[in-house]
Coordinates of C-alpha atoms and ligand atoms in Angstrom, one line a residue:
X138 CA 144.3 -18.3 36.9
X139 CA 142.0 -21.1 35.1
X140 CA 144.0 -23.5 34.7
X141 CA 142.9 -26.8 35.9
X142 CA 144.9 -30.2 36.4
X143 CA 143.2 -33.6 35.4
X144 CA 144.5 -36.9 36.6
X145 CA 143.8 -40.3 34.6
X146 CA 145.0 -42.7 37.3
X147 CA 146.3 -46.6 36.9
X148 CA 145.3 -48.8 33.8
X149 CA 143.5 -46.3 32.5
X150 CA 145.9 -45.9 29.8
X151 CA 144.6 -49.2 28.9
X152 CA 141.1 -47.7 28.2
X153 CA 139.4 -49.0 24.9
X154 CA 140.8 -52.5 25.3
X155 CA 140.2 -53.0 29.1
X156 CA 137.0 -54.3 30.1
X157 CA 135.1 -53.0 27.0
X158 CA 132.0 -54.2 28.6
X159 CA 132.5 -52.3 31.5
X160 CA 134.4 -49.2 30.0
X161 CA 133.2 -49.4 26.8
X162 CA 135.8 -48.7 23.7
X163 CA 136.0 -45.3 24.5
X164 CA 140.0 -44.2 24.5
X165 CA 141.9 -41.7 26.8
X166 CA 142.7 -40.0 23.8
X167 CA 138.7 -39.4 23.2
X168 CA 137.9 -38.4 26.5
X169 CA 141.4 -35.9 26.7
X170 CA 140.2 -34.7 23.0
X171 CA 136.1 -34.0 24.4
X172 CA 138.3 -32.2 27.5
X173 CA 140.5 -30.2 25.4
X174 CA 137.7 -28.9 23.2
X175 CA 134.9 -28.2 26.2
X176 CA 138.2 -26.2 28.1
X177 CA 138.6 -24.5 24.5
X178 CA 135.2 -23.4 24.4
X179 CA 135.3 -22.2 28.5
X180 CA 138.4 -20.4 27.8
X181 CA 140.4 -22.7 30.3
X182 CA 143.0 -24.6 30.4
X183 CA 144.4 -28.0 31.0
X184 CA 147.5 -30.0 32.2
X185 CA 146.8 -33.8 31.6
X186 CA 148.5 -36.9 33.4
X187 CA 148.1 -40.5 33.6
X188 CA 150.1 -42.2 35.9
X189 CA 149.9 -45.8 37.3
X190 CA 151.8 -44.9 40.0
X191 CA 150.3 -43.7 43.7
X192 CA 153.7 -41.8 44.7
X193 CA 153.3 -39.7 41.5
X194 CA 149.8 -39.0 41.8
X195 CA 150.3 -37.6 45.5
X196 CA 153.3 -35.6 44.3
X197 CA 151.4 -33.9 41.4
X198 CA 148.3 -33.0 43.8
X199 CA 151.0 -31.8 46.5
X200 CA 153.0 -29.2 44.0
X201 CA 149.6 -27.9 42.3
X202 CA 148.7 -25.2 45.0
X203 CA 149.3 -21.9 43.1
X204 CA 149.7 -23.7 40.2
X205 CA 146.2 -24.9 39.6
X206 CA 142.6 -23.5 40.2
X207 CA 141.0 -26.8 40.4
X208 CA 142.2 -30.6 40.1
X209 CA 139.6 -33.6 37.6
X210 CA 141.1 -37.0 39.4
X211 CA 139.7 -40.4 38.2
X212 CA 142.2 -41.6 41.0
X213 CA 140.8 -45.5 39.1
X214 CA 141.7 -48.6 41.7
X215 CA 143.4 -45.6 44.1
X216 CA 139.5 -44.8 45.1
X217 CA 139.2 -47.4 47.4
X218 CA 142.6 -47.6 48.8
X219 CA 144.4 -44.7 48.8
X220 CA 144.7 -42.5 52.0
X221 CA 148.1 -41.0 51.0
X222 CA 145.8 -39.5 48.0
X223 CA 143.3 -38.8 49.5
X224 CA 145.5 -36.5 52.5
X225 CA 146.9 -34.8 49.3
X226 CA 143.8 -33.7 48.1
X227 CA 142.5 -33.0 51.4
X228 CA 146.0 -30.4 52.1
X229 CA 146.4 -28.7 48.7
X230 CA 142.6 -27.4 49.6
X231 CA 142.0 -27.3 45.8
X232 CA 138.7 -27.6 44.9
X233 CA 139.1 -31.1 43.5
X234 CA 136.0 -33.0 41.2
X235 CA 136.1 -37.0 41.3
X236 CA 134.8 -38.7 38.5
X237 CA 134.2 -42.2 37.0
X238 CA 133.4 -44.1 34.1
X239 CA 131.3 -46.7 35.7
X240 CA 128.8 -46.6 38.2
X241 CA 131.3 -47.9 41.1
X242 CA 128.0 -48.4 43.4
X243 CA 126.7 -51.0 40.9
X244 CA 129.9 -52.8 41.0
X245 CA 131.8 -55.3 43.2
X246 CA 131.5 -54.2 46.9
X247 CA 135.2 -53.0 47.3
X248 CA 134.2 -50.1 45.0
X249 CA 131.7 -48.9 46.8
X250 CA 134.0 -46.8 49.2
X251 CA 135.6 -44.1 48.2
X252 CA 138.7 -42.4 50.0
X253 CA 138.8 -39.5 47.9
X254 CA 134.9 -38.3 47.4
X255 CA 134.4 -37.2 51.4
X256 CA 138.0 -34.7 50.5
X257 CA 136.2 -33.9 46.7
X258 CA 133.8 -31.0 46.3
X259 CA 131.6 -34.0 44.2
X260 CA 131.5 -36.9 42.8
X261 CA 130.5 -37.6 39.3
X262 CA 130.3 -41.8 37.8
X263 CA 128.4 -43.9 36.0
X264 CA 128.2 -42.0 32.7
X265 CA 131.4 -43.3 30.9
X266 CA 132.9 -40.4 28.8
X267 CA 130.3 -38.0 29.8
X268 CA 131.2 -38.0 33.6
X269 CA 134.6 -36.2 32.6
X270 CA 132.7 -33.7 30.4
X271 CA 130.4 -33.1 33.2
X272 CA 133.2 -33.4 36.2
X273 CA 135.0 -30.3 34.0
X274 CA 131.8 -28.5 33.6
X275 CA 131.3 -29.1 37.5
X276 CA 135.6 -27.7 37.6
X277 CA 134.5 -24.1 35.9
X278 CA 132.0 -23.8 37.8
X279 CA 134.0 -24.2 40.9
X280 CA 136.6 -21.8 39.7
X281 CA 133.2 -19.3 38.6
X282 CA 132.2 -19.1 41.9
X283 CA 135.9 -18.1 43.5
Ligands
LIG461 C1 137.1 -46.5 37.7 C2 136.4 -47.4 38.7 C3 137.5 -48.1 39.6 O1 136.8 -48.9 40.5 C4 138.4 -48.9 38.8 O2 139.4 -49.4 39.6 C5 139.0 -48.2 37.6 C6 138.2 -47.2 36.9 C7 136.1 -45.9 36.7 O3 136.5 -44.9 36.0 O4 135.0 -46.4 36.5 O5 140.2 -48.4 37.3 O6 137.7 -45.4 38.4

């Protein structure tokens, strides 16, 4: 089974007009195309999400044992304050990647902690677009080494 589940969470549905100078103009669509082609080329595949909702989130993670050989989760604003998240990561026991656009450690000081990363196999932010692209490379190779 390589199929993996990636998780935009809240507002970032809102990407190329939110907070260009943080996010840059870059749209979900662009990053979900650049996935869908690198999980094309790895002979994977994908079941994409956004949600703003936390409930919906942790439901998703809870159901995708069996389902799914690896979870992408930019859990967005949920990083820093979501245990319920963060314990369904943590029970599914699927290796799960975390990734970000921005560098959260360069930004304000409530986005310095994150809930999810010590329940992730890693952590990958600061490189926009490219942090999915490398967060799926980072997915494979989890599901390689199984
Ligand atoms: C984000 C960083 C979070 O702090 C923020 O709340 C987001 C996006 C990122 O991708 O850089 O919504 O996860």
């Amino acid at each position: 089974m390589k199929k993996i589940l990636v998780i935009h969470g809240p507002n970032l549905n809102l990407l190329g007009k939110r907070e260009p100078d943080i996010y840059g103009k870059v749209t979900i669509d662009d990053i979900n195309s650049g996935l869908k082609k690198m999980a094309k080329t790895k002979k994977v595949t994908l079941e994409i999400v956004q949600s703003n909702h936390e409930g919906k989130i942790v439901e998703l993670i809870g159901k995708s044992a069996g389902k799914f050989a690896a979870i992408l989760i930019n859990p967005a604003a949920y990083t820093h304050t979501s245990v319920a998240i963060r314990d369904a990561v943590s029970s599914v026991k699927i290796p799960t990647v975390e990734v970000h656009l921005s560098n959260i450690y360069a930004r304000e000081e409530f986005r310095h902690t994150s809930l999810i990363s010590p329940v992730a196999r890693g952590q990958i932010c600061g490189f926009g677009k490219m942090s999915y692209l490398l967060g799926l490379e980072a997915a494979i190779g989890l599901i390689g080494k199984k």
